[in-house]
């Protein structure tokens, strides 16, 4: 449920409602828009029925949030969520965040060299996996905690925040000790135990869209994280499975404006997994920026032929640098910056 305040509502009116909600065991989210302030309630809403909110000073109307993803919805919070990272970078504002790096951490030297190059080219965050969700149990599964230690060392040396995947609810606290953003991979989008666990920590979460998930299912998964207390969630469109076989997945570009309409959470586009082909990554990345993405995730590897995973869709650092200049031009054309 949300309360829309009158244009002349005072801070005292807001405080009065906040205090009443607190007494009922509910938390509030106050969105101060240019024209109106909207208060959203977090917690068991039935408790609100006992207080006549309509009669409170400053209240214009009380509106139920009808969509099932309540905390995630724009009704609940009309203004865009901006998430700040440890190194001063952020996502959700005018500046588009670029997350770049190898699919997997393969060692200290390779990660350091890629991190330095992507940072110099303007990337906001370093991405690299220590736990890899592989189709075959015989393929490289990631370096685990040793990889996380390398990620942290490189992050500190280069001065760049990091995003890395967590696959197991038991590893959430461990991964959160080393990384700035926890990635929930496409295959785990509906791993509800994992979603609840990342909801209980404060570390921002990048929630990838499931391989065969609808936008509604994706938003419901995000709702799990917010409902458990973590409001720092980014949604990442990384392509869905269709009948098309030319590309690894079909990046659903429609999802970007749809999700921007329905939620206040930042949206990231991943053209690397979305296409599976390095030669298509640039075009689809530009489409993502043009469509309104708040972030772009790109796999970069110095030697894609030798990469331990996802080499076919990884850009060499020089290509990534050139693409950054093109993305910057597209960003400017749509009123954003890189
Ligand atoms: C990845 O980012 O390397 C990855 C495994 O992504 P996804 O979960 O989208 O396949
Ligand atoms: Mn990958």
mmCIF file of C-alpha atoms and ligand atoms in Angstrom:
data_model
loop_
_atom_site.group_PDB
_atom_site.id
_atom_site.type_symbol
_atom_site.label_atom_id
_atom_site.label_comp_id
_atom_site.label_asym_id
_atom_site.label_seq_id
_atom_site.Cartn_x
_atom_site.Cartn_y
_atom_site.Cartn_z
ATOM 1 C CA UNK A 1 0.000 0.000 0.000
ATOM 2 C CA UNK A 2 1.151 3.535 -0.707
ATOM 3 C CA UNK A 3 0.109 6.912 0.565
ATOM 4 C CA UNK A 4 0.249 9.871 -1.811
ATOM 5 C CA UNK A 5 0.668 13.138 0.068
ATOM 6 C CA UNK A 6 -0.852 16.487 -0.806
ATOM 7 C CA UNK A 7 1.526 18.899 -2.553
ATOM 8 C CA UNK A 8 1.645 21.050 0.596
ATOM 9 C CA UNK A 9 2.288 18.179 3.043
ATOM 10 C CA UNK A 10 4.929 18.971 5.654
ATOM 11 C CA UNK A 11 7.879 17.040 7.076
ATOM 12 C CA UNK A 12 5.845 16.804 10.287
ATOM 13 C CA UNK A 13 3.038 15.043 8.396
ATOM 14 C CA UNK A 14 5.571 12.543 7.019
ATOM 15 C CA UNK A 15 7.044 11.955 10.454
ATOM 16 C CA UNK A 16 3.612 11.388 11.962
ATOM 17 C CA UNK A 17 2.814 8.651 9.422
ATOM 18 C CA UNK A 18 6.299 7.117 9.773
ATOM 19 C CA UNK A 19 5.927 6.922 13.553
ATOM 20 C CA UNK A 20 2.471 5.342 13.362
ATOM 21 C CA UNK A 21 3.763 2.750 10.899
ATOM 22 C CA UNK A 22 6.744 2.050 13.165
ATOM 23 C CA UNK A 23 4.426 1.361 16.102
ATOM 24 C CA UNK A 24 2.664 -1.261 13.976
ATOM 25 C CA UNK A 25 5.986 -2.907 13.117
ATOM 26 C CA UNK A 26 6.079 -1.553 9.555
ATOM 27 C CA UNK A 27 8.905 0.288 7.841
ATOM 28 C CA UNK A 28 8.346 3.020 5.270
ATOM 29 C CA UNK A 29 10.034 4.193 2.122
ATOM 30 C CA UNK A 30 9.608 7.913 1.478
ATOM 31 C CA UNK A 31 9.980 9.006 -2.186
ATOM 32 C CA UNK A 32 10.232 12.756 -2.455
ATOM 33 C CA UNK A 33 9.230 13.520 -6.050
ATOM 34 C CA UNK A 34 9.300 16.956 -7.634
ATOM 35 C CA UNK A 35 5.546 17.404 -7.229
ATOM 36 C CA UNK A 36 4.399 14.786 -4.743
ATOM 37 C CA UNK A 37 5.809 12.702 -1.926
ATOM 38 C CA UNK A 38 4.817 9.043 -1.867
ATOM 39 C CA UNK A 39 5.151 6.819 1.207
ATOM 40 C CA UNK A 40 5.334 3.061 0.678
ATOM 41 C CA UNK A 41 4.870 0.588 3.531
ATOM 42 C CA UNK A 42 7.099 -2.423 4.069
ATOM 43 C CA UNK A 43 5.810 -5.337 6.138
ATOM 44 C CA UNK A 44 2.475 -7.028 6.843
ATOM 45 C CA UNK A 45 0.088 -4.454 5.408
ATOM 46 C CA UNK A 46 -3.072 -5.840 7.011
ATOM 47 C CA UNK A 47 -1.973 -4.052 10.187
ATOM 48 C CA UNK A 48 -2.582 -0.752 8.400
ATOM 49 C CA UNK A 49 -6.294 -1.481 8.203
ATOM 50 C CA UNK A 50 -6.696 -0.480 11.854
ATOM 51 C CA UNK A 51 -5.580 3.099 11.213
ATOM 52 C CA UNK A 52 -7.601 5.455 8.984
ATOM 53 C CA UNK A 53 -4.635 6.766 6.975
ATOM 54 C CA UNK A 54 -6.962 8.795 4.717
ATOM 55 C CA UNK A 55 -7.750 11.088 7.629
ATOM 56 C CA UNK A 56 -4.118 11.825 8.524
ATOM 57 C CA UNK A 57 -2.987 15.410 7.932
ATOM 58 C CA UNK A 58 -1.209 15.851 4.621
ATOM 59 C CA UNK A 59 -2.615 12.658 3.067
ATOM 60 C CA UNK A 60 -4.236 12.970 -0.360
ATOM 61 C CA UNK A 61 -4.991 9.318 -1.118
ATOM 62 C CA UNK A 62 -4.264 5.767 -0.062
ATOM 63 C CA UNK A 63 -3.708 3.390 -2.979
ATOM 64 C CA UNK A 64 -3.182 -0.392 -2.884
ATOM 65 C CA UNK A 65 -0.259 -1.665 -4.993
ATOM 66 C CA UNK A 66 -2.024 -4.172 -7.213
ATOM 67 C CA UNK A 67 0.988 -5.789 -8.900
ATOM 68 C CA UNK A 68 2.396 -8.807 -7.035
ATOM 69 C CA UNK A 69 5.939 -7.369 -7.031
ATOM 70 C CA UNK A 70 5.149 -4.617 -4.568
ATOM 71 C CA UNK A 71 8.436 -3.243 -3.224
ATOM 72 C CA UNK A 72 10.005 -3.497 -6.671
ATOM 73 C CA UNK A 73 7.214 -1.548 -8.387
ATOM 74 C CA UNK A 74 7.263 2.061 -9.516
ATOM 75 C CA UNK A 75 3.995 2.616 -7.666
ATOM 76 C CA UNK A 76 5.779 1.838 -4.419
ATOM 77 C CA UNK A 77 8.779 4.035 -5.237
ATOM 78 C CA UNK A 78 8.294 6.421 -8.183
ATOM 79 C CA UNK A 79 11.859 7.731 -8.288
ATOM 80 C CA UNK A 80 14.775 5.729 -9.718
ATOM 81 C CA UNK A 81 16.897 3.772 -7.244
ATOM 82 C CA UNK A 82 20.532 4.824 -7.312
ATOM 83 C CA UNK A 83 23.010 2.339 -5.850
ATOM 84 C CA UNK A 84 26.388 3.601 -4.668
ATOM 85 C CA UNK A 85 29.472 1.382 -4.622
ATOM 86 C CA UNK A 86 32.496 1.465 -2.359
ATOM 87 C CA UNK A 87 34.826 3.278 -4.784
ATOM 88 C CA UNK A 88 32.472 6.208 -5.359
ATOM 89 C CA UNK A 89 30.902 4.702 -8.500
ATOM 90 C CA UNK A 90 27.136 4.344 -8.769
ATOM 91 C CA UNK A 91 24.368 2.976 -10.964
ATOM 92 C CA UNK A 92 20.867 4.278 -11.643
ATOM 93 C CA UNK A 93 21.637 7.955 -12.251
ATOM 94 C CA UNK A 94 22.575 9.813 -15.434
ATOM 95 C CA UNK A 95 25.925 8.046 -15.728
ATOM 96 C CA UNK A 96 25.850 4.556 -17.226
ATOM 97 C CA UNK A 97 27.891 1.981 -15.286
ATOM 98 C CA UNK A 98 30.088 -0.361 -17.340
ATOM 99 C CA UNK A 99 31.004 -3.694 -15.750
ATOM 100 C CA UNK A 100 33.812 -5.394 -17.628
ATOM 101 C CA UNK A 101 36.241 -8.251 -17.147
ATOM 102 C CA UNK A 102 36.790 -11.933 -17.837
ATOM 103 C CA UNK A 103 34.094 -14.557 -17.449
ATOM 104 C CA UNK A 104 36.253 -16.351 -14.865
ATOM 105 C CA UNK A 105 39.181 -15.477 -12.628
ATOM 106 C CA UNK A 106 42.086 -17.530 -13.989
ATOM 107 C CA UNK A 107 44.920 -16.093 -11.880
ATOM 108 C CA UNK A 108 46.328 -12.884 -10.396
ATOM 109 C CA UNK A 109 48.397 -11.640 -13.340
ATOM 110 C CA UNK A 110 45.677 -12.076 -15.958
ATOM 111 C CA UNK A 111 43.054 -10.409 -13.780
ATOM 112 C CA UNK A 112 45.326 -7.513 -12.860
ATOM 113 C CA UNK A 113 46.222 -6.839 -16.469
ATOM 114 C CA UNK A 114 42.570 -6.936 -17.630
ATOM 115 C CA UNK A 115 41.421 -4.809 -14.667
ATOM 116 C CA UNK A 116 43.997 -2.118 -15.441
ATOM 117 C CA UNK A 117 42.989 -2.061 -19.099
ATOM 118 C CA UNK A 118 39.226 -1.938 -18.580
ATOM 119 C CA UNK A 119 39.589 0.731 -15.910
ATOM 120 C CA UNK A 120 41.787 2.838 -18.210
ATOM 121 C CA UNK A 121 39.117 2.475 -20.914
ATOM 122 C CA UNK A 122 36.489 3.844 -18.502
ATOM 123 C CA UNK A 123 34.860 0.772 -16.938
ATOM 124 C CA UNK A 124 33.155 1.461 -13.608
ATOM 125 C CA UNK A 125 33.363 -2.078 -12.208
ATOM 126 C CA UNK A 126 35.432 -5.221 -12.670
ATOM 127 C CA UNK A 127 33.448 -8.405 -13.281
ATOM 128 C CA UNK A 128 34.978 -11.877 -12.885
ATOM 129 C CA UNK A 129 33.628 -15.197 -11.618
ATOM 130 C CA UNK A 130 35.136 -17.372 -8.886
ATOM 131 C CA UNK A 131 32.193 -19.796 -8.862
ATOM 132 C CA UNK A 132 31.119 -20.755 -12.377
ATOM 133 C CA UNK A 133 27.755 -22.350 -13.216
ATOM 134 C CA UNK A 134 28.849 -24.776 -15.944
ATOM 135 C CA UNK A 135 26.551 -27.058 -17.923
ATOM 136 C CA UNK A 136 29.051 -29.909 -17.622
ATOM 137 C CA UNK A 137 30.382 -31.031 -14.241
ATOM 138 C CA UNK A 138 33.670 -31.829 -16.014
ATOM 139 C CA UNK A 139 34.266 -28.222 -17.091
ATOM 140 C CA UNK A 140 36.252 -25.677 -15.042
ATOM 141 C CA UNK A 141 34.106 -24.768 -12.039
ATOM 142 C CA UNK A 142 35.936 -21.601 -10.950
ATOM 143 C CA UNK A 143 38.796 -20.936 -8.515
ATOM 144 C CA UNK A 144 36.497 -20.600 -5.479
ATOM 145 C CA UNK A 145 37.788 -18.691 -2.445
ATOM 146 C CA UNK A 146 41.304 -18.503 -3.886
ATOM 147 C CA UNK A 147 39.753 -16.631 -6.817
ATOM 148 C CA UNK A 148 37.878 -14.300 -4.465
ATOM 149 C CA UNK A 149 41.167 -13.410 -2.753
ATOM 150 C CA UNK A 150 42.704 -12.556 -6.121
ATOM 151 C CA UNK A 151 39.645 -10.477 -7.001
ATOM 152 C CA UNK A 152 39.981 -8.482 -3.764
ATOM 153 C CA UNK A 153 43.731 -7.933 -4.225
ATOM 154 C CA UNK A 154 43.260 -6.726 -7.789
ATOM 155 C CA UNK A 155 40.332 -4.531 -6.784
ATOM 156 C CA UNK A 156 42.422 -2.818 -4.105
ATOM 157 C CA UNK A 157 45.497 -2.447 -6.288
ATOM 158 C CA UNK A 158 43.610 -0.992 -9.265
ATOM 159 C CA UNK A 159 40.961 0.911 -7.287
ATOM 160 C CA UNK A 160 37.923 -0.597 -8.961
ATOM 161 C CA UNK A 161 34.783 -2.101 -7.365
ATOM 162 C CA UNK A 162 33.868 -5.691 -8.237
ATOM 163 C CA UNK A 163 30.970 -7.931 -9.182
ATOM 164 C CA UNK A 164 31.143 -11.708 -8.848
ATOM 165 C CA UNK A 165 28.686 -14.595 -8.790
ATOM 166 C CA UNK A 166 27.499 -16.431 -5.707
ATOM 167 C CA UNK A 167 25.821 -19.780 -6.384
ATOM 168 C CA UNK A 168 25.288 -21.310 -2.960
ATOM 169 C CA UNK A 169 23.332 -19.771 -0.048
ATOM 170 C CA UNK A 170 26.092 -21.005 2.279
ATOM 171 C CA UNK A 171 28.661 -18.851 0.445
ATOM 172 C CA UNK A 172 26.817 -15.533 0.572
ATOM 173 C CA UNK A 173 28.638 -14.092 3.570
ATOM 174 C CA UNK A 174 31.985 -15.322 2.277
ATOM 175 C CA UNK A 175 31.539 -13.762 -1.170
ATOM 176 C CA UNK A 176 30.182 -10.550 0.388
ATOM 177 C CA UNK A 177 33.448 -10.209 2.338
ATOM 178 C CA UNK A 178 35.425 -10.025 -0.919
ATOM 179 C CA UNK A 179 33.137 -8.414 -3.515
ATOM 180 C CA UNK A 180 31.166 -5.172 -3.878
ATOM 181 C CA UNK A 181 28.239 -6.680 -5.819
ATOM 182 C CA UNK A 182 26.827 -10.210 -5.576
ATOM 183 C CA UNK A 183 25.751 -11.620 -8.926
ATOM 184 C CA UNK A 184 22.866 -14.090 -9.026
ATOM 185 C CA UNK A 185 23.299 -15.994 -12.278
ATOM 186 C CA UNK A 186 20.552 -16.766 -14.771
ATOM 187 C CA UNK A 187 20.407 -20.403 -13.670
ATOM 188 C CA UNK A 188 19.781 -19.371 -10.070
ATOM 189 C CA UNK A 189 17.184 -16.666 -10.667
ATOM 190 C CA UNK A 190 14.554 -18.801 -8.956
ATOM 191 C CA UNK A 191 16.792 -20.315 -6.292
ATOM 192 C CA UNK A 192 14.620 -18.886 -3.539
ATOM 193 C CA UNK A 193 16.902 -19.966 -0.697
ATOM 194 C CA UNK A 194 19.728 -18.022 -2.361
ATOM 195 C CA UNK A 195 17.508 -14.992 -3.019
ATOM 196 C CA UNK A 196 16.460 -14.876 0.650
ATOM 197 C CA UNK A 197 20.072 -15.124 1.758
ATOM 198 C CA UNK A 198 21.294 -12.234 -0.439
ATOM 199 C CA UNK A 199 18.283 -10.292 0.849
ATOM 200 C CA UNK A 200 19.682 -10.535 4.367
ATOM 201 C CA UNK A 201 23.027 -8.868 3.590
ATOM 202 C CA UNK A 202 23.690 -5.234 2.722
ATOM 203 C CA UNK A 203 25.839 -5.895 -0.360
ATOM 204 C CA UNK A 204 24.193 -4.805 -3.644
ATOM 205 C CA UNK A 205 22.878 -7.615 -5.848
ATOM 206 C CA UNK A 206 22.932 -8.008 -9.640
ATOM 207 C CA UNK A 207 20.010 -10.317 -10.479
ATOM 208 C CA UNK A 208 20.276 -11.874 -13.919
ATOM 209 C CA UNK A 209 17.133 -12.842 -15.808
ATOM 210 C CA UNK A 210 16.513 -16.600 -15.901
ATOM 211 C CA UNK A 211 17.102 -18.415 -19.175
ATOM 212 C CA UNK A 212 13.366 -19.045 -19.715
ATOM 213 C CA UNK A 213 11.844 -16.541 -17.347
ATOM 214 C CA UNK A 214 9.152 -13.992 -18.003
ATOM 215 C CA UNK A 215 9.660 -10.411 -16.892
ATOM 216 C CA UNK A 216 7.059 -10.959 -14.173
ATOM 217 C CA UNK A 217 8.895 -13.991 -12.766
ATOM 218 C CA UNK A 218 12.132 -11.991 -12.828
ATOM 219 C CA UNK A 219 10.548 -9.118 -10.903
ATOM 220 C CA UNK A 220 9.060 -11.571 -8.390
ATOM 221 C CA UNK A 221 12.563 -12.901 -7.781
ATOM 222 C CA UNK A 222 13.785 -9.356 -7.164
ATOM 223 C CA UNK A 223 10.865 -8.950 -4.744
ATOM 224 C CA UNK A 224 12.279 -11.836 -2.655
ATOM 225 C CA UNK A 225 15.505 -9.875 -2.172
ATOM 226 C CA UNK A 226 13.795 -6.590 -1.271
ATOM 227 C CA UNK A 227 11.265 -8.335 0.971
ATOM 228 C CA UNK A 228 14.174 -9.759 2.960
ATOM 229 C CA UNK A 229 15.637 -6.306 3.529
ATOM 230 C CA UNK A 230 18.089 -5.591 0.705
ATOM 231 C CA UNK A 231 16.868 -2.767 -1.547
ATOM 232 C CA UNK A 232 20.126 -2.477 -3.526
ATOM 233 C CA UNK A 233 19.161 -4.660 -6.471
ATOM 234 C CA UNK A 234 20.030 -4.312 -10.175
ATOM 235 C CA UNK A 235 18.249 -6.334 -12.857
ATOM 236 C CA UNK A 236 20.355 -7.753 -15.680
ATOM 237 C CA UNK A 237 18.877 -8.750 -19.059
ATOM 238 C CA UNK A 238 21.241 -11.405 -20.439
ATOM 239 C CA UNK A 239 19.129 -13.003 -23.147
ATOM 240 C CA UNK A 240 16.483 -15.684 -23.042
ATOM 241 C CA UNK A 241 16.127 -19.035 -24.789
ATOM 242 C CA UNK A 242 14.146 -18.889 -28.020
ATOM 243 C CA UNK A 243 13.934 -21.024 -31.190
ATOM 244 C CA UNK A 244 16.780 -18.993 -32.731
ATOM 245 C CA UNK A 245 20.109 -20.802 -33.038
ATOM 246 C CA UNK A 246 22.354 -18.166 -34.681
ATOM 247 C CA UNK A 247 23.077 -16.689 -31.286
ATOM 248 C CA UNK A 248 23.602 -18.300 -27.873
ATOM 249 C CA UNK A 249 20.554 -16.499 -26.462
ATOM 250 C CA UNK A 250 18.122 -13.854 -27.704
ATOM 251 C CA UNK A 251 18.684 -10.601 -25.889
ATOM 252 C CA UNK A 252 15.246 -9.215 -25.124
ATOM 253 C CA UNK A 253 15.806 -5.532 -25.779
ATOM 254 C CA UNK A 254 12.095 -4.904 -25.119
ATOM 255 C CA UNK A 255 12.698 -5.894 -21.517
ATOM 256 C CA UNK A 256 14.754 -2.754 -20.901
ATOM 257 C CA UNK A 257 11.997 -0.136 -21.362
ATOM 258 C CA UNK A 258 9.373 -2.529 -19.951
ATOM 259 C CA UNK A 259 11.328 -3.042 -16.744
ATOM 260 C CA UNK A 260 12.158 0.674 -16.501
ATOM 261 C CA UNK A 261 8.415 1.377 -16.605
ATOM 262 C CA UNK A 262 7.501 -1.247 -14.046
ATOM 263 C CA UNK A 263 10.265 -0.817 -11.491
ATOM 264 C CA UNK A 264 12.535 1.756 -9.883
ATOM 265 C CA UNK A 265 15.527 -0.605 -9.936
ATOM 266 C CA UNK A 266 18.510 -0.024 -12.271
ATOM 267 C CA UNK A 267 18.644 -2.203 -15.394
ATOM 268 C CA UNK A 268 21.817 -3.704 -16.850
ATOM 269 C CA UNK A 269 22.226 -5.207 -20.325
ATOM 270 C CA UNK A 270 24.671 -8.094 -20.875
ATOM 271 C CA UNK A 271 25.357 -8.403 -24.628
ATOM 272 C CA UNK A 272 28.095 -11.001 -24.045
ATOM 273 C CA UNK A 273 25.813 -13.776 -22.757
ATOM 274 C CA UNK A 274 22.935 -12.234 -24.736
ATOM 275 C CA UNK A 275 24.629 -13.036 -28.044
ATOM 276 C CA UNK A 276 27.440 -15.495 -27.242
ATOM 277 C CA UNK A 277 29.467 -13.929 -30.087
ATOM 278 C CA UNK A 278 32.169 -11.278 -29.696
ATOM 279 C CA UNK A 279 31.422 -9.866 -33.151
ATOM 280 C CA UNK A 280 27.858 -8.979 -32.072
ATOM 281 C CA UNK A 281 28.641 -7.660 -28.606
ATOM 282 C CA UNK A 282 29.288 -4.065 -29.696
ATOM 283 C CA UNK A 283 26.060 -3.649 -31.697
ATOM 284 C CA UNK A 284 23.896 -5.096 -28.941
ATOM 285 C CA UNK A 285 25.702 -3.096 -26.237
ATOM 286 C CA UNK A 286 24.907 0.088 -28.172
ATOM 287 C CA UNK A 287 21.285 -1.043 -28.518
ATOM 288 C CA UNK A 288 21.174 -1.532 -24.750
ATOM 289 C CA UNK A 289 22.368 2.001 -24.056
ATOM 290 C CA UNK A 290 19.944 3.406 -26.648
ATOM 291 C CA UNK A 291 17.070 1.464 -25.050
ATOM 292 C CA UNK A 292 17.709 3.051 -21.657
ATOM 293 C CA UNK A 293 19.965 0.631 -19.761
ATOM 294 C CA UNK A 294 21.635 2.002 -16.627
ATOM 295 C CA UNK A 295 24.533 -0.402 -16.942
ATOM 296 C CA UNK A 296 26.290 -2.628 -19.498
ATOM 297 C CA UNK A 297 28.110 -5.859 -18.632
ATOM 298 C CA UNK A 298 30.816 -6.975 -21.058
ATOM 299 C CA UNK A 299 33.214 -9.914 -20.943
ATOM 300 C CA UNK A 300 36.798 -8.913 -21.755
ATOM 301 C CA UNK A 301 39.761 -11.285 -22.076
ATOM 302 C CA UNK A 302 43.322 -10.598 -23.242
ATOM 303 C CA UNK A 303 43.504 -13.918 -25.044
ATOM 304 C CA UNK A 304 39.986 -15.149 -25.835
ATOM 305 C CA UNK A 305 41.216 -18.336 -27.603
ATOM 306 C CA UNK A 306 42.777 -19.504 -24.370
ATOM 307 C CA UNK A 307 39.992 -18.360 -22.023
ATOM 308 C CA UNK A 308 38.851 -21.001 -19.515
ATOM 309 C CA UNK A 309 35.219 -20.065 -20.181
ATOM 310 C CA UNK A 310 33.207 -17.929 -22.617
ATOM 311 C CA UNK A 311 36.152 -17.005 -24.870
ATOM 312 C CA UNK A 312 33.905 -16.883 -27.964
ATOM 313 C CA UNK A 313 31.959 -13.942 -26.566
ATOM 314 C CA UNK A 314 34.866 -12.065 -24.964
ATOM 315 C CA UNK A 315 36.266 -8.832 -26.389
ATOM 316 C CA UNK A 316 39.993 -8.126 -26.446
ATOM 317 C CA UNK A 317 40.867 -5.033 -24.355
ATOM 318 C CA UNK A 318 41.639 -2.945 -27.492
ATOM 319 C CA UNK A 319 38.190 -3.717 -28.930
ATOM 320 C CA UNK A 320 36.600 -2.927 -25.600
ATOM 321 C CA UNK A 321 38.357 0.441 -25.544
ATOM 322 C CA UNK A 322 37.051 1.294 -29.015
ATOM 323 C CA UNK A 323 33.561 0.201 -28.056
ATOM 324 C CA UNK A 324 33.630 2.483 -25.004
ATOM 325 C CA UNK A 325 34.070 5.501 -27.280
ATOM 326 C CA UNK A 326 31.080 4.415 -29.377
ATOM 327 C CA UNK A 327 28.955 3.735 -26.289
ATOM 328 C CA UNK A 328 29.818 7.171 -25.019
ATOM 329 C CA UNK A 329 28.445 8.745 -28.219
ATOM 330 C CA UNK A 330 25.224 6.720 -27.999
ATOM 331 C CA UNK A 331 24.850 7.622 -24.325
ATOM 332 C CA UNK A 332 25.155 11.305 -25.176
ATOM 333 C CA UNK A 333 22.532 10.966 -27.919
ATOM 334 C CA UNK A 334 20.001 9.656 -25.365
ATOM 335 C CA UNK A 335 20.783 12.189 -22.664
ATOM 336 C CA UNK A 336 23.092 9.979 -20.619
ATOM 337 C CA UNK A 337 26.832 9.801 -20.084
ATOM 338 C CA UNK A 338 29.383 7.036 -19.704
HETATM 339 C C1 LIG B 1 28.424 -14.946 -16.249
HETATM 340 O O1 LIG B 1 28.138 -13.745 -16.007
HETATM 341 O O2 LIG B 1 29.568 -15.334 -16.501
HETATM 342 C C2 LIG B 1 27.323 -15.934 -16.293
HETATM 343 C C3 LIG B 1 27.514 -17.214 -16.047
HETATM 344 O O3 LIG B 1 26.139 -15.366 -16.630
HETATM 345 P P1 LIG B 1 24.666 -16.012 -16.815
HETATM 346 O O4 LIG B 1 24.238 -16.433 -15.454
HETATM 347 O O5 LIG B 1 23.888 -14.863 -17.360
HETATM 348 O O6 LIG B 1 24.778 -17.153 -17.783
HETATM 349 MN MN1 LIG B 2 30.460 -15.865 -18.778
#
